[in-house]
């Protein structure tokens, strides 16, 4: 092989390595961005009364996300997908894992056919279940509370 062919092959290989690196960096960047939920300390002054009809889900664990508040307007989808209202970066969470929906009777938690299950107060959800304030949800390693 001539030196020119080897140089072209080396440059081509180097270009492929850079494309691969940039794709990995792009994937890491997009998975690291989380939708900006409300933090209780920043957006809810202590003197202001909360609307009793407004329900929300608050993350308790893991510690690095503790305190994140997600209001439940009509429904709240939870999963790994970026299209979910609550995006969890956990390998035990399905892309569309669970849904918290507001009904006339109150809030209802449904598992959306996840592989590892959704737990309400440490019991696996097998069908839609009505929940009240103070109920704990566990999806993967994330523990949340209904408020």
Short mmCIF file of N, CA and C in Angstrom, two decimals:
data_model
loop_
_atom_site.label_atom_id
_atom_site.label_comp_id
_atom_site.label_asym_id
_atom_site.label_seq_id
_atom_site.Cartn_x
_atom_site.Cartn_y
_atom_site.Cartn_z
N UNK A 1 0.84 -1.18 0.00
CA UNK A 1 0.00 0.00 0.00
C UNK A 1 0.88 1.24 0.00
N UNK A 2 0.39 2.21 -0.64
CA UNK A 2 1.18 3.44 -0.71
C UNK A 2 0.94 4.29 0.53
N UNK A 3 1.82 5.25 0.75
CA UNK A 3 1.72 6.12 1.91
C UNK A 3 0.45 6.98 1.85
N UNK A 4 0.02 7.35 0.68
CA UNK A 4 -1.17 8.19 0.53
C UNK A 4 -2.42 7.42 0.97
N UNK A 5 -2.51 6.15 0.59
CA UNK A 5 -3.68 5.34 0.97
C UNK A 5 -3.69 5.14 2.48
N UNK A 6 -2.54 4.84 3.06
CA UNK A 6 -2.47 4.66 4.51
C UNK A 6 -2.85 5.95 5.26
N UNK A 7 -2.43 7.08 4.76
CA UNK A 7 -2.77 8.36 5.38
C UNK A 7 -4.27 8.61 5.32
N UNK A 8 -4.89 8.31 4.18
CA UNK A 8 -6.35 8.49 4.02
C UNK A 8 -7.08 7.54 4.97
N UNK A 9 -6.63 6.29 5.09
CA UNK A 9 -7.26 5.34 6.01
C UNK A 9 -7.12 5.79 7.46
N UNK A 10 -5.96 6.30 7.84
CA UNK A 10 -5.75 6.79 9.20
C UNK A 10 -6.66 7.98 9.50
N UNK A 11 -6.76 8.91 8.55
CA UNK A 11 -7.63 10.07 8.75
C UNK A 11 -9.10 9.66 8.83
N UNK A 12 -9.49 8.70 8.01
CA UNK A 12 -10.87 8.20 8.04
C UNK A 12 -11.18 7.54 9.37
N UNK A 13 -10.24 6.72 9.86
CA UNK A 13 -10.42 6.08 11.16
C UNK A 13 -10.50 7.12 12.27
N UNK A 14 -9.65 8.12 12.23
CA UNK A 14 -9.67 9.19 13.23
C UNK A 14 -11.01 9.94 13.19
N UNK A 15 -11.53 10.19 12.00
CA UNK A 15 -12.83 10.86 11.87
C UNK A 15 -13.94 10.01 12.48
N UNK A 16 -13.90 8.70 12.25
CA UNK A 16 -14.91 7.81 12.84
C UNK A 16 -14.83 7.80 14.37
N UNK A 17 -13.63 7.81 14.91
CA UNK A 17 -13.47 7.85 16.36
C UNK A 17 -14.07 9.14 16.91
N UNK A 18 -13.84 10.27 16.25
CA UNK A 18 -14.39 11.54 16.71
C UNK A 18 -15.92 11.55 16.62
N UNK A 19 -16.48 11.01 15.56
CA UNK A 19 -17.94 10.94 15.42
C UNK A 19 -18.52 10.10 16.56
N UNK A 20 -17.89 8.96 16.84
CA UNK A 20 -18.33 8.10 17.93
C UNK A 20 -18.26 8.85 19.26
N UNK A 21 -17.18 9.53 19.52
CA UNK A 21 -17.01 10.29 20.75
C UNK A 21 -18.08 11.37 20.88
N UNK A 22 -18.36 12.09 19.82
CA UNK A 22 -19.36 13.16 19.86
C UNK A 22 -20.76 12.60 20.08
N UNK A 23 -21.06 11.43 19.52
CA UNK A 23 -22.37 10.81 19.74
C UNK A 23 -22.54 10.40 21.20
N UNK A 24 -21.48 9.85 21.78
CA UNK A 24 -21.52 9.46 23.20
C UNK A 24 -21.70 10.70 24.07
N UNK A 25 -20.96 11.75 23.79
CA UNK A 25 -21.06 12.99 24.56
C UNK A 25 -22.46 13.59 24.44
N UNK A 26 -23.03 13.54 23.26
CA UNK A 26 -24.39 14.06 23.05
C UNK A 26 -25.41 13.25 23.84
N UNK A 27 -25.28 11.93 23.84
CA UNK A 27 -26.21 11.08 24.59
C UNK A 27 -26.10 11.33 26.09
N UNK A 28 -24.90 11.48 26.58
CA UNK A 28 -24.70 11.76 28.01
C UNK A 28 -25.29 13.12 28.36
N UNK A 29 -25.09 14.10 27.51
CA UNK A 29 -25.61 15.45 27.78
C UNK A 29 -27.13 15.45 27.83
N UNK A 30 -27.79 14.79 26.87
CA UNK A 30 -29.25 14.81 26.85
C UNK A 30 -29.83 13.99 27.99
N UNK A 31 -29.17 12.91 28.42
CA UNK A 31 -29.71 12.14 29.54
C UNK A 31 -29.46 12.84 30.86
N UNK A 32 -28.48 13.72 30.92
CA UNK A 32 -28.19 14.43 32.17
C UNK A 32 -29.13 15.60 32.40
N UNK A 33 -29.78 16.08 31.37
CA UNK A 33 -30.71 17.20 31.55
C UNK A 33 -32.03 16.66 32.05
N UNK A 34 -32.51 17.21 33.14
CA UNK A 34 -33.76 16.80 33.75
C UNK A 34 -34.71 17.97 33.66
N UNK A 35 -35.99 17.67 33.40
CA UNK A 35 -36.97 18.74 33.38
C UNK A 35 -36.93 19.46 34.72
N UNK A 36 -37.06 20.76 34.69
CA UNK A 36 -36.92 21.56 35.90
C UNK A 36 -38.23 21.55 36.70
N UNK A 37 -38.30 20.71 37.72
CA UNK A 37 -39.49 20.72 38.57
C UNK A 37 -39.38 21.84 39.60
N UNK A 38 -40.46 22.06 40.30
CA UNK A 38 -40.47 23.09 41.33
C UNK A 38 -39.78 22.56 42.57
N UNK A 39 -39.00 23.39 43.21
CA UNK A 39 -38.43 23.06 44.53
C UNK A 39 -39.30 23.74 45.57
N UNK A 40 -39.62 23.02 46.62
CA UNK A 40 -40.52 23.57 47.61
C UNK A 40 -39.98 24.86 48.22
N UNK A 41 -38.68 24.93 48.46
CA UNK A 41 -38.12 26.11 49.11
C UNK A 41 -38.12 27.33 48.20
N UNK A 42 -37.98 27.12 46.89
CA UNK A 42 -37.83 28.24 45.97
C UNK A 42 -39.16 28.86 45.53
N UNK A 43 -40.20 28.04 45.38
CA UNK A 43 -41.41 28.54 44.76
C UNK A 43 -42.63 28.56 45.66
N UNK A 44 -42.51 28.12 46.87
CA UNK A 44 -43.65 28.14 47.76
C UNK A 44 -43.28 28.84 49.05
N UNK A 45 -43.63 30.11 49.15
CA UNK A 45 -43.35 30.81 50.40
C UNK A 45 -44.08 30.14 51.56
N UNK A 46 -43.48 30.17 52.75
CA UNK A 46 -44.05 29.47 53.90
C UNK A 46 -45.37 30.07 54.36
N UNK A 47 -45.55 31.38 54.22
CA UNK A 47 -46.77 32.02 54.70
C UNK A 47 -47.96 31.77 53.78
N UNK A 48 -47.68 31.42 52.55
CA UNK A 48 -48.76 31.23 51.58
C UNK A 48 -49.41 29.87 51.81
N UNK A 49 -50.72 29.83 51.81
CA UNK A 49 -51.44 28.57 51.99
C UNK A 49 -51.48 27.82 50.67
N UNK A 50 -51.31 26.50 50.78
CA UNK A 50 -51.38 25.67 49.58
C UNK A 50 -52.84 25.40 49.24
N UNK A 51 -53.10 25.30 47.97
CA UNK A 51 -54.43 24.97 47.51
C UNK A 51 -54.70 23.51 47.87
N UNK A 52 -55.74 23.24 48.65
CA UNK A 52 -55.98 21.89 49.12
C UNK A 52 -56.34 20.93 47.99
N UNK A 53 -56.83 21.45 46.85
CA UNK A 53 -57.18 20.57 45.75
C UNK A 53 -55.97 20.26 44.86
N UNK A 54 -54.87 20.98 45.02
CA UNK A 54 -53.67 20.74 44.20
C UNK A 54 -52.85 19.62 44.82
N UNK A 55 -52.76 18.52 44.11
CA UNK A 55 -51.96 17.39 44.58
C UNK A 55 -50.61 17.42 43.90
N UNK A 56 -49.62 16.81 44.55
CA UNK A 56 -48.29 16.75 43.97
C UNK A 56 -47.59 15.48 44.44
N UNK A 57 -46.49 15.19 43.76
CA UNK A 57 -45.64 14.06 44.12
C UNK A 57 -44.27 14.65 44.44
N UNK A 58 -43.72 14.28 45.61
CA UNK A 58 -42.44 14.81 46.08
C UNK A 58 -41.45 13.66 46.18
N UNK A 59 -40.26 13.85 45.62
CA UNK A 59 -39.23 12.82 45.71
C UNK A 59 -38.57 12.88 47.09
N UNK A 60 -38.50 11.72 47.74
CA UNK A 60 -37.85 11.60 49.05
C UNK A 60 -36.45 10.99 48.93
N UNK A 61 -36.31 10.00 48.09
CA UNK A 61 -35.03 9.32 47.86
C UNK A 61 -34.88 9.11 46.36
N UNK A 62 -33.70 9.18 45.82
CA UNK A 62 -32.38 9.36 46.41
C UNK A 62 -32.18 10.80 46.90
N UNK A 63 -31.23 10.95 47.78
CA UNK A 63 -31.00 12.22 48.47
C UNK A 63 -30.70 13.36 47.49
N UNK A 64 -29.98 13.07 46.40
CA UNK A 64 -29.62 14.14 45.47
C UNK A 64 -30.82 14.74 44.75
N UNK A 65 -31.98 14.05 44.76
CA UNK A 65 -33.19 14.58 44.13
C UNK A 65 -34.29 14.84 45.15
N UNK A 66 -33.99 14.67 46.43
CA UNK A 66 -34.99 14.85 47.48
C UNK A 66 -35.51 16.29 47.47
N UNK A 67 -36.80 16.42 47.63
CA UNK A 67 -37.42 17.73 47.67
C UNK A 67 -37.98 18.21 46.34
N UNK A 68 -37.71 17.49 45.25
CA UNK A 68 -38.28 17.89 43.96
C UNK A 68 -39.78 17.65 43.98
N UNK A 69 -40.55 18.64 43.58
CA UNK A 69 -42.01 18.59 43.62
C UNK A 69 -42.55 18.59 42.21
N UNK A 70 -43.43 17.63 41.92
CA UNK A 70 -44.08 17.54 40.61
C UNK A 70 -45.59 17.65 40.83
N UNK A 71 -46.21 18.76 40.43
CA UNK A 71 -47.65 18.90 40.60
C UNK A 71 -48.41 17.95 39.66
N UNK A 72 -49.52 17.41 40.17
CA UNK A 72 -50.37 16.52 39.36
C UNK A 72 -51.56 17.35 38.91
N UNK A 73 -51.52 17.82 37.68
CA UNK A 73 -52.64 18.59 37.15
C UNK A 73 -53.76 17.66 36.71
N UNK A 74 -53.53 16.88 35.66
CA UNK A 74 -54.49 15.86 35.25
C UNK A 74 -53.87 14.48 35.42
N UNK A 75 -52.64 14.33 34.91
CA UNK A 75 -51.91 13.08 35.10
C UNK A 75 -50.43 13.36 35.07
N UNK A 76 -49.66 12.45 35.62
CA UNK A 76 -48.22 12.58 35.72
C UNK A 76 -47.62 11.24 35.32
N UNK A 77 -46.86 11.21 34.23
CA UNK A 77 -46.22 9.97 33.81
C UNK A 77 -44.80 9.93 34.36
N UNK A 78 -44.40 8.74 34.78
CA UNK A 78 -43.09 8.55 35.40
C UNK A 78 -42.36 7.46 34.64
N UNK A 79 -41.10 7.71 34.29
CA UNK A 79 -40.31 6.70 33.59
C UNK A 79 -38.95 7.24 33.19
N UNK A 80 -38.24 6.45 32.39
CA UNK A 80 -36.90 6.84 31.94
C UNK A 80 -36.95 7.71 30.70
N UNK A 81 -38.03 7.67 29.95
CA UNK A 81 -38.15 8.41 28.70
C UNK A 81 -38.18 9.92 28.96
N UNK A 82 -37.59 10.66 28.04
CA UNK A 82 -37.60 12.12 28.15
C UNK A 82 -39.00 12.69 27.95
N UNK A 83 -39.92 11.91 27.39
CA UNK A 83 -41.28 12.38 27.18
C UNK A 83 -42.13 12.28 28.46
N UNK A 84 -41.62 11.65 29.50
CA UNK A 84 -42.34 11.53 30.77
C UNK A 84 -42.29 12.85 31.52
N UNK A 85 -43.30 13.07 32.37
CA UNK A 85 -43.31 14.26 33.20
C UNK A 85 -42.24 14.19 34.29
N UNK A 86 -42.00 13.00 34.82
CA UNK A 86 -40.94 12.76 35.79
C UNK A 86 -39.97 11.78 35.14
N UNK A 87 -38.77 12.25 34.82
CA UNK A 87 -37.76 11.42 34.17
C UNK A 87 -36.78 10.92 35.22
N UNK A 88 -36.68 9.59 35.34
CA UNK A 88 -35.79 8.97 36.31
C UNK A 88 -34.67 8.26 35.59
N UNK A 89 -33.45 8.53 35.98
CA UNK A 89 -32.28 7.90 35.38
C UNK A 89 -31.91 6.69 36.23
N UNK A 90 -32.59 5.57 35.97
CA UNK A 90 -32.41 4.35 36.76
C UNK A 90 -32.64 3.17 35.83
N UNK A 91 -31.72 2.21 35.86
CA UNK A 91 -31.84 1.05 34.96
C UNK A 91 -33.00 0.14 35.34
N UNK A 92 -33.54 0.26 36.55
CA UNK A 92 -34.67 -0.56 36.96
C UNK A 92 -36.01 0.10 36.64
N UNK A 93 -35.98 1.24 35.97
CA UNK A 93 -37.19 1.97 35.60
C UNK A 93 -37.43 1.79 34.12
N UNK A 94 -38.66 1.45 33.74
CA UNK A 94 -39.02 1.31 32.33
C UNK A 94 -39.18 2.68 31.69
N UNK A 95 -39.18 2.71 30.36
CA UNK A 95 -39.29 4.01 29.69
C UNK A 95 -40.62 4.69 30.00
N UNK A 96 -41.70 3.95 30.06
CA UNK A 96 -43.00 4.45 30.50
C UNK A 96 -43.40 3.54 31.67
N UNK A 97 -43.10 3.92 32.89
CA UNK A 97 -43.19 3.01 34.02
C UNK A 97 -44.55 3.07 34.74
N UNK A 98 -44.96 4.28 35.15
CA UNK A 98 -46.18 4.41 35.94
C UNK A 98 -46.87 5.73 35.63
N UNK A 99 -48.13 5.80 36.08
CA UNK A 99 -48.91 7.03 35.88
C UNK A 99 -49.66 7.34 37.17
N UNK A 100 -49.65 8.62 37.54
CA UNK A 100 -50.47 9.11 38.64
C UNK A 100 -51.51 10.02 37.99
N UNK A 101 -52.78 9.66 38.12
CA UNK A 101 -53.85 10.41 37.44
C UNK A 101 -54.85 10.95 38.46
N UNK A 102 -55.34 12.13 38.17
CA UNK A 102 -56.36 12.75 39.01
C UNK A 102 -57.73 12.33 38.47
N UNK A 103 -58.55 11.76 39.34
CA UNK A 103 -59.92 11.38 38.98
C UNK A 103 -60.89 12.11 39.91
N UNK A 104 -62.19 11.92 39.69
CA UNK A 104 -63.18 12.53 40.57
C UNK A 104 -63.07 12.00 42.00
N UNK A 105 -62.64 10.75 42.13
CA UNK A 105 -62.52 10.13 43.46
C UNK A 105 -61.20 10.47 44.15
N UNK A 106 -60.23 10.99 43.42
CA UNK A 106 -58.92 11.31 43.99
C UNK A 106 -57.82 10.88 43.04
N UNK A 107 -56.63 10.61 43.59
CA UNK A 107 -55.49 10.21 42.76
C UNK A 107 -55.45 8.69 42.61
N UNK A 108 -55.10 8.25 41.41
CA UNK A 108 -55.00 6.83 41.11
C UNK A 108 -53.62 6.56 40.52
N UNK A 109 -52.93 5.53 41.05
CA UNK A 109 -51.62 5.11 40.55
C UNK A 109 -51.81 3.85 39.72
N UNK A 110 -51.23 3.87 38.51
CA UNK A 110 -51.29 2.71 37.61
C UNK A 110 -49.89 2.35 37.16
N UNK A 111 -49.61 1.05 37.13
CA UNK A 111 -48.35 0.56 36.55
C UNK A 111 -48.61 0.40 35.05
N UNK A 112 -47.68 0.85 34.24
CA UNK A 112 -47.86 0.83 32.78
C UNK A 112 -47.16 -0.37 32.15
N UNK A 113 -47.22 -1.52 32.80
CA UNK A 113 -46.60 -2.72 32.27
C UNK A 113 -45.09 -2.75 32.45
N UNK A 114 -44.62 -2.18 33.54
CA UNK A 114 -43.17 -2.11 33.78
C UNK A 114 -42.62 -3.50 34.09
N UNK A 115 -41.32 -3.64 33.86
CA UNK A 115 -40.66 -4.92 34.11
C UNK A 115 -40.49 -5.18 35.60
N UNK A 116 -40.08 -4.17 36.36
CA UNK A 116 -39.75 -4.35 37.77
C UNK A 116 -40.85 -3.92 38.73
N UNK A 117 -41.96 -3.42 38.23
CA UNK A 117 -43.10 -3.11 39.07
C UNK A 117 -43.08 -1.75 39.73
N UNK A 118 -44.26 -1.35 40.15
CA UNK A 118 -44.49 -0.11 40.89
C UNK A 118 -45.02 -0.51 42.25
N UNK A 119 -44.53 0.12 43.31
CA UNK A 119 -44.94 -0.25 44.66
C UNK A 119 -45.60 0.94 45.35
N UNK A 120 -46.74 0.67 45.98
CA UNK A 120 -47.45 1.66 46.78
C UNK A 120 -47.43 1.16 48.21
N UNK A 121 -46.79 1.93 49.09
CA UNK A 121 -46.62 1.53 50.49
C UNK A 121 -46.07 0.10 50.58
N UNK A 122 -45.05 -0.17 49.78
CA UNK A 122 -44.31 -1.44 49.75
C UNK A 122 -45.11 -2.63 49.22
N UNK A 123 -46.26 -2.37 48.61
CA UNK A 123 -47.04 -3.44 47.99
C UNK A 123 -47.07 -3.21 46.49
N UNK A 124 -46.85 -4.30 45.73
CA UNK A 124 -46.79 -4.19 44.28
C UNK A 124 -48.16 -3.85 43.70
N UNK A 125 -48.18 -2.93 42.77
CA UNK A 125 -49.42 -2.51 42.11
C UNK A 125 -49.71 -3.48 40.97
N UNK A 126 -50.86 -4.16 41.05
CA UNK A 126 -51.25 -5.08 39.99
C UNK A 126 -52.40 -4.53 39.15
N UNK A 127 -53.12 -3.57 39.71
CA UNK A 127 -54.19 -2.87 38.99
C UNK A 127 -54.21 -1.44 39.51
N UNK A 128 -54.89 -0.54 38.81
CA UNK A 128 -54.93 0.85 39.28
C UNK A 128 -55.44 0.92 40.72
N UNK A 129 -54.75 1.73 41.53
CA UNK A 129 -55.08 1.81 42.95
C UNK A 129 -55.21 3.27 43.37
N UNK A 130 -56.24 3.56 44.15
CA UNK A 130 -56.45 4.92 44.62
C UNK A 130 -55.50 5.18 45.80
N UNK A 131 -54.90 6.38 45.81
CA UNK A 131 -53.95 6.74 46.87
C UNK A 131 -54.37 8.05 47.51
N UNK A 132 -53.89 8.27 48.72
CA UNK A 132 -54.19 9.48 49.47
C UNK A 132 -52.89 10.20 49.80
N UNK A 133 -53.01 11.38 50.35
CA UNK A 133 -51.83 12.13 50.79
C UNK A 133 -51.07 11.30 51.82
N UNK A 134 -49.74 11.34 51.71
CA UNK A 134 -48.91 10.57 52.62
C UNK A 134 -48.53 9.20 52.10
N UNK A 135 -49.16 8.77 51.01
CA UNK A 135 -48.86 7.47 50.42
C UNK A 135 -47.48 7.52 49.78
N UNK A 136 -46.70 6.46 49.95
CA UNK A 136 -45.37 6.39 49.36
C UNK A 136 -45.39 5.50 48.12
N UNK A 137 -44.75 6.00 47.06
CA UNK A 137 -44.59 5.26 45.81
C UNK A 137 -43.12 4.92 45.66
N UNK A 138 -42.83 3.72 45.19
CA UNK A 138 -41.45 3.37 44.88
C UNK A 138 -41.39 2.85 43.46
N UNK A 139 -40.52 3.50 42.69
CA UNK A 139 -40.27 3.12 41.30
C UNK A 139 -38.76 3.00 41.16
N UNK A 140 -38.28 1.78 40.96
CA UNK A 140 -36.84 1.56 40.95
C UNK A 140 -36.29 1.91 42.32
N UNK A 141 -35.26 2.73 42.37
CA UNK A 141 -34.68 3.14 43.65
C UNK A 141 -35.21 4.49 44.12
N UNK A 142 -36.19 5.04 43.41
CA UNK A 142 -36.76 6.34 43.77
C UNK A 142 -38.00 6.16 44.62
N UNK A 143 -38.02 6.84 45.76
CA UNK A 143 -39.17 6.82 46.66
C UNK A 143 -39.80 8.20 46.61
N UNK A 144 -41.14 8.24 46.42
CA UNK A 144 -41.87 9.50 46.33
C UNK A 144 -43.05 9.46 47.31
N UNK A 145 -43.53 10.64 47.64
CA UNK A 145 -44.69 10.73 48.52
C UNK A 145 -45.75 11.59 47.86
N UNK A 146 -47.00 11.17 47.99
CA UNK A 146 -48.13 11.93 47.46
C UNK A 146 -48.49 12.99 48.49
N UNK A 147 -48.62 14.23 48.03
CA UNK A 147 -49.02 15.32 48.94
C UNK A 147 -50.15 16.11 48.35
#
